[in-house]
Coordinates of C-alpha atoms in Angstrom, one line a residue:
M28 CA -23.3 -14.0 3.9
V29 CA -19.5 -14.4 4.6
L30 CA -17.0 -12.0 6.0
C31 CA -13.6 -13.9 5.5
I32 CA -12.0 -13.0 8.3
K33 CA -9.6 -16.2 8.2
Q34 CA -8.1 -15.0 5.2
F35 CA -7.7 -11.8 6.0
K36 CA -5.9 -12.5 8.6
D37 CA -3.7 -14.6 6.8
F38 CA -3.8 -12.2 3.9
H39 CA -2.7 -9.5 6.7
D40 CA 0.0 -11.4 7.8
T41 CA 1.7 -11.8 4.0
I42 CA 1.8 -8.0 2.5
K43 CA 2.8 -6.7 6.7
L44 CA 6.3 -4.8 6.5
K45 CA 7.0 -7.0 10.1
E46 CA 10.4 -5.5 10.2
E47 CA 12.8 -3.6 7.8
N48 CA 14.6 -5.5 5.2
A49 CA 17.5 -6.6 6.6
T50 CA 19.7 -5.7 3.6
L51 CA 18.1 -2.2 3.5
K52 CA 19.1 -1.1 6.8
E53 CA 22.5 -2.9 6.5
K54 CA 22.5 0.2 3.7
R55 CA 21.3 2.6 5.2
D56 CA 23.2 2.3 8.4
I57 CA 26.0 2.9 5.6
I58 CA 24.8 5.7 4.3
V59 CA 23.8 7.3 7.2
S60 CA 27.8 7.0 8.5
K61 CA 29.1 8.1 5.1
L62 CA 27.6 11.2 6.1
K63 CA 28.0 11.6 9.5
E64 CA 31.8 11.4 7.8
K65 CA 31.8 13.3 4.4
L66 CA 29.2 16.5 5.8
K67 CA 31.5 17.6 8.5
E68 CA 33.9 18.5 4.5
K69 CA 30.4 20.1 3.0
T70 CA 28.8 22.2 5.7
S71 CA 29.4 23.4 9.6
Y72 CA 25.6 22.6 10.6
D73 CA 24.9 19.5 12.3
F74 CA 22.1 17.5 11.9
S75 CA 20.3 15.1 13.8
V76 CA 18.8 11.7 11.8
F77 CA 15.4 9.6 12.3
N78 CA 13.4 7.3 10.3
Q79 CA 10.4 8.2 8.6
G80 CA 8.1 7.0 5.9
S81 CA 5.1 4.3 6.5
Y82 CA 7.9 2.2 8.0
A83 CA 8.1 4.5 10.9
M84 CA 4.1 5.1 11.0
N85 CA 3.6 0.8 11.3
T86 CA 2.0 1.1 7.9
G87 CA 4.1 -0.3 5.6
I88 CA 3.6 -3.4 3.1
K89 CA 5.8 -5.9 1.6
P90 CA 6.5 -4.5 -2.1
L91 CA 4.9 -6.5 -5.3
G92 CA 8.9 -6.3 -6.4
S93 CA 12.0 -6.3 -4.8
D94 CA 11.8 -2.6 -4.5
Y95 CA 12.0 -2.0 -0.9
D96 CA 12.5 1.8 0.1
I97 CA 13.9 3.3 3.7
D98 CA 13.3 7.1 4.1
V99 CA 15.7 8.8 5.8
G100 CA 15.4 12.8 7.3
L101 CA 18.2 15.1 8.2
Y102 CA 17.3 17.4 10.7
F103 CA 19.9 20.4 10.1
E104 CA 20.3 23.0 12.7
M105 CA 20.2 25.9 10.5
S106 CA 17.1 28.4 9.1
K107 CA 15.5 28.1 6.1
E108 CA 17.5 31.5 5.5
D109 CA 20.7 30.2 6.1
V110 CA 20.9 28.5 2.5
K111 CA 18.6 27.4 -0.3
P112 CA 17.0 24.3 -0.6
V113 CA 18.8 22.8 -3.5
P114 CA 22.2 23.7 -2.4
A115 CA 21.3 21.8 0.8
K116 CA 20.4 19.3 -1.3
Q117 CA 23.7 19.1 -2.7
W118 CA 25.6 18.4 0.1
V119 CA 23.9 15.6 0.7
K120 CA 23.8 14.3 -2.9
D121 CA 27.9 15.4 -3.1
A122 CA 28.8 13.5 0.3
L123 CA 27.1 10.5 -1.2
E124 CA 28.9 10.2 -4.4
G125 CA 30.6 7.3 -5.4
H126 CA 28.8 5.0 -2.7
T127 CA 26.9 3.9 -5.9
K128 CA 26.4 4.3 -9.6
D129 CA 23.0 5.5 -8.9
I130 CA 22.8 8.5 -6.7
K131 CA 20.0 11.4 -7.9
M132 CA 18.4 14.6 -6.4
K133 CA 14.7 14.3 -7.0
V134 CA 12.3 17.3 -5.8
P135 CA 11.6 16.2 -2.7
C136 CA 14.8 14.0 -1.3
V137 CA 17.9 12.6 -2.7
T138 CA 17.8 8.7 -3.9
V139 CA 20.3 6.2 -3.5
T140 CA 19.2 3.6 -5.6
Y141 CA 21.2 -0.6 -5.4
Q142 CA 21.3 -2.8 -7.9
A143 CA 19.4 -5.6 -6.8
G144 CA 16.5 -2.5 -7.1
Y145 CA 16.0 -0.5 -3.3
H146 CA 16.6 2.3 -2.9
V147 CA 17.2 5.0 0.3
D148 CA 15.1 8.2 0.0
V149 CA 17.2 11.5 2.3
T150 CA 15.1 14.2 3.0
V151 CA 17.0 17.4 4.2
Y152 CA 15.1 19.5 6.8
A153 CA 15.8 23.1 7.7
A154 CA 14.6 22.5 11.6
T155 CA 15.7 26.1 13.3
N156 CA 13.9 28.6 12.6
D157 CA 12.5 31.7 14.1
D158 CA 8.9 30.8 13.8
N159 CA 9.5 26.9 15.0
K160 CA 8.2 25.0 12.8
V161 CA 10.0 22.5 10.6
Y162 CA 10.8 23.0 6.7
L163 CA 11.6 20.6 3.9
A164 CA 13.8 20.9 1.0
K165 CA 12.2 21.2 -2.4
G166 CA 13.4 21.4 -6.1
K167 CA 16.5 20.0 -8.3
P168 CA 18.8 22.2 -10.4
G169 CA 17.0 21.6 -13.5
S170 CA 13.7 22.5 -11.4
L171 CA 11.6 25.8 -12.3
E172 CA 13.0 28.4 -9.4
E173 CA 9.6 29.2 -8.0
N174 CA 9.2 25.2 -7.5
K175 CA 13.2 25.4 -5.4
V176 CA 11.9 26.2 -2.3
W177 CA 11.6 25.6 1.8
E178 CA 8.3 24.0 1.9
E179 CA 6.7 24.1 5.8
S180 CA 6.4 20.1 7.1
N181 CA 5.9 18.2 9.9
P182 CA 7.5 14.8 9.5
K183 CA 8.2 13.7 12.9
D184 CA 4.3 14.9 13.8
L185 CA 2.8 12.7 11.3
I186 CA 4.8 9.5 12.1
N187 CA 3.1 10.2 15.6
E188 CA -0.2 10.9 14.2
I189 CA -0.6 7.7 12.6
R190 CA 1.4 5.6 14.2
D191 CA -0.8 6.5 17.5
H192 CA -4.2 7.0 16.1
L193 CA -7.1 6.0 17.7
S194 CA -6.5 5.0 21.6
D195 CA -8.3 1.8 21.8
V196 CA -5.1 -0.7 21.0
E197 CA -7.4 -2.9 19.0
D198 CA -9.1 -0.7 16.9
R199 CA -5.9 1.1 16.5
K200 CA -4.6 -2.5 14.7
Q201 CA -8.2 -2.3 12.6
F202 CA -6.9 1.3 11.1
R203 CA -3.6 -0.3 10.1
R204 CA -5.0 -3.2 8.4
I205 CA -7.2 -1.4 6.3
V206 CA -4.4 1.1 5.3
R207 CA -2.3 -1.9 4.3
Y208 CA -5.4 -3.5 2.3
L209 CA -5.7 -0.3 0.4
K210 CA -2.0 0.2 -0.4
R211 CA -1.8 -3.4 -2.0
W212 CA -5.1 -2.5 -3.7
K213 CA -3.4 0.9 -5.4
D214 CA 0.3 -1.6 -5.8
V215 CA -2.7 -4.5 -7.6
N216 CA -4.6 -1.7 -9.7
F217 CA -2.1 1.1 -10.7
N218 CA 0.6 1.0 -12.9
N219 CA 3.6 3.5 -11.3
G220 CA 3.2 6.6 -12.3
S221 CA 1.5 10.2 -11.5
G222 CA -1.7 8.7 -12.2
K223 CA -1.5 5.7 -9.1
P224 CA -3.0 7.1 -5.6
T225 CA 0.0 8.0 -3.0
G226 CA 0.3 5.6 0.5
I227 CA 0.1 8.8 2.9
A228 CA -3.5 10.3 1.0
L229 CA -4.9 6.2 1.2
T230 CA -3.9 6.8 4.6
S231 CA -5.2 9.6 5.2
C232 CA -8.5 8.9 3.9
V233 CA -8.5 6.1 6.4
Y234 CA -7.6 8.6 9.5
H235 CA -10.4 11.0 8.4
W236 CA -13.6 8.8 7.6
L237 CA -12.8 5.0 8.6
T238 CA -15.2 4.1 10.9
I239 CA -14.1 0.8 13.2
Q240 CA -15.8 -2.6 12.4
R241 CA -16.3 -4.6 14.9
D242 CA -18.7 -7.8 17.1
V243 CA -19.1 -7.8 20.6
D244 CA -19.9 -11.5 22.2
L245 CA -22.7 -11.1 24.7
F246 CA -21.0 -13.9 27.2
D247 CA -17.6 -13.0 27.9
G248 CA -16.9 -9.7 25.7
K249 CA -13.9 -11.1 23.1
R250 CA -14.2 -8.8 20.3
T251 CA -14.1 -10.1 16.6
Y252 CA -13.5 -7.2 14.0
R253 CA -14.7 -7.3 10.6
D254 CA -12.7 -5.7 8.0
L255 CA -14.5 -7.0 5.2
D256 CA -17.1 -4.4 6.4
A257 CA -14.0 -1.6 7.6
L258 CA -13.2 -1.9 3.4
I259 CA -17.3 -1.5 2.8
D260 CA -17.2 1.3 4.7
I261 CA -13.9 3.7 4.1
V262 CA -14.5 2.8 0.6
S263 CA -17.9 3.9 0.5
R264 CA -17.0 7.7 2.4
M265 CA -13.7 7.5 -0.4
H266 CA -16.9 7.5 -2.9
S267 CA -19.1 9.4 -1.6
N268 CA -16.7 12.1 -0.6
F269 CA -16.1 12.8 -4.7
V270 CA -17.5 16.5 -5.6
N271 CA -17.6 17.6 -9.4
E272 CA -15.8 20.6 -10.3
I273 CA -16.2 22.5 -13.0
V274 CA -12.5 22.2 -15.4
E275 CA -10.7 22.5 -18.4
V276 CA -9.8 19.5 -20.3
D277 CA -9.3 19.7 -23.9
G278 CA -10.0 22.9 -23.9
E279 CA -13.6 22.4 -22.8
Y280 CA -15.1 23.4 -19.8
K281 CA -16.1 20.2 -18.1
S282 CA -17.6 18.7 -14.8
M283 CA -15.4 16.5 -13.3
P284 CA -15.1 14.6 -9.9
R285 CA -12.5 14.7 -7.6
L286 CA -11.0 13.7 -4.5
K287 CA -9.7 16.0 -1.5
V288 CA -8.4 14.6 1.8
D289 CA -5.6 17.1 4.0
L290 CA -3.0 15.8 5.6
P291 CA -3.5 15.1 9.7
V292 CA -0.5 17.5 10.3
K293 CA 0.1 21.3 9.8
P294 CA -0.3 22.8 7.2
Y295 CA -2.6 20.4 6.4
P296 CA -1.7 20.0 2.7
E297 CA -4.5 18.5 0.2
L298 CA -3.2 15.4 -1.0
F299 CA -4.9 14.0 -4.0
Q300 CA -4.0 18.3 -5.6
K301 CA -1.3 16.7 -8.0
M302 CA -4.1 14.1 -10.0
T303 CA -5.6 15.2 -13.2
S304 CA -9.3 15.4 -13.8
K305 CA -8.8 12.3 -16.0
Q306 CA -6.4 9.7 -13.7
M307 CA -9.2 11.1 -11.0
V308 CA -12.1 9.4 -12.9
T309 CA -10.0 6.4 -13.1
F310 CA -9.6 6.7 -9.4
K311 CA -13.4 6.9 -8.6
E312 CA -13.9 4.7 -11.0
R313 CA -11.5 1.4 -10.1
L314 CA -13.0 2.6 -6.3
E315 CA -16.0 2.0 -7.8
T316 CA -15.4 -1.7 -8.7
L317 CA -13.7 -1.9 -5.5
L318 CA -16.7 -1.3 -3.7
D319 CA -19.0 -3.6 -5.8
K320 CA -16.3 -6.5 -5.5
L321 CA -16.4 -6.2 -2.0
Q322 CA -20.3 -6.0 -1.5
E323 CA -20.3 -9.2 -3.8
A324 CA -17.8 -10.8 -1.9
K325 CA -19.6 -10.8 1.5
D326 CA -22.9 -11.3 -0.5
Q327 CA -21.5 -14.9 -1.4
S328 CA -23.1 -17.9 1.1
D329 CA -19.2 -20.1 0.1
P330 CA -15.5 -18.6 1.6
T331 CA -14.4 -19.7 -1.7
D332 CA -16.6 -17.8 -4.0
A333 CA -16.1 -14.6 -1.6
A334 CA -12.0 -14.9 -1.8
E335 CA -11.8 -15.4 -5.2
I336 CA -13.8 -12.3 -5.7
L337 CA -11.2 -10.5 -3.0
Q338 CA -8.3 -12.0 -5.0
S339 CA -9.0 -10.5 -8.2
Q340 CA -9.0 -6.7 -6.0
F341 CA -6.1 -7.9 -3.8
G342 CA -3.6 -10.1 -5.7
S343 CA -2.6 -13.2 -5.8
D344 CA -1.7 -13.3 -1.7
F345 CA -5.2 -13.0 -0.6
P346 CA -5.7 -16.6 -0.1
I347 CA -8.4 -18.8 -1.3
P348 CA -9.9 -21.4 1.0
P349 CA -10.4 -25.2 -0.9
R350 CA -14.2 -25.3 -1.4
S351 CA -14.3 -29.1 1.0
T352 CA -13.7 -27.1 4.2
T353 CA -16.1 -24.2 3.5
G354 CA -18.1 -25.6 6.1
L355 CA -16.9 -25.1 8.3
R356 CA -15.4 -21.8 7.7
A357 CA -19.0 -20.3 7.3
S358 CA -19.6 -20.8 11.0
V359 CA -20.3 -17.7 13.0
P360 CA -20.8 -17.5 16.4
P361 CA -24.0 -15.0 17.3
V362 CA -23.0 -11.4 18.0
I363 CA -24.1 -7.8 18.9
P364 CA -22.8 -6.2 15.9
S365 CA -21.3 -2.9 17.1
S366 CA -19.6 0.4 15.7
E367 CA -17.4 2.5 16.7
S368 CA -16.1 5.8 15.0
A369 CA -12.3 6.7 14.1
V370 CA -13.1 10.0 13.5
K371 CA -11.0 12.7 16.0

């Protein structure tokens, strides 16, 4: 049995987004400056700016290609009754017009894309409401009227909840590593499109269901975190949380598997709801394959063989040790296994 502890550490160091892409950060700052200047011409409502997304939550990974992105939130001091959502997003789009050749209003945001491939997503919130809630502007000019809505959202609460999850700092680090591994697995095993599970959905699965996996040395109390076992644990729990639902597929009613997970903060939306039944089947099948490969890797006696199996799921950034050193790598000091639940 091998755990590939060093390989997982090296893999994490490779895929972890340690800092914002410098060029993209510069572009983001230019966009913010332009918004502060130009939005005065579009609206009298003041606004504040904050970073959001996986980088803000400390769960970011490097993209497989050059498509770096950064998320910027605008908290407008207005209520959702003051202006309709699409016109509010139009303020932002108009203020940025001409900044690049590719500025689009999408359903959740306004996206500024640069020729180098990276982009900045700007989201608009109505943050001053009588019910003390924050609302996200959804929709675009071509959307159906029922899809042009102010949707309750808590981006700052979400950032804090994910970033500060688990009181033990070292346990929290394993939580973040597992999130990053699953995000890279997703990028390697799914094409871009609606059938791809979102990063926040996978993050929420780990938040709700991960059991921390670690060993504690009897003599000095030193901890050894078993990321391979943690992955086996969370993928197994995700798989076991699928339920069968009767749905109509191609004109016939069938029993189809579906996984559900809620965002950890209000209004607790279900994060896999946009995936179709067929996409869910594919998702479940690929989770089953991942679970089989994780267990197969653990059952190997040679770290090189185990790493080759893991690379098939996580991509070429997962390192394979040379076979000549496997004897040294296979030795593991005696420990007492223990696990702590990460469920709140």
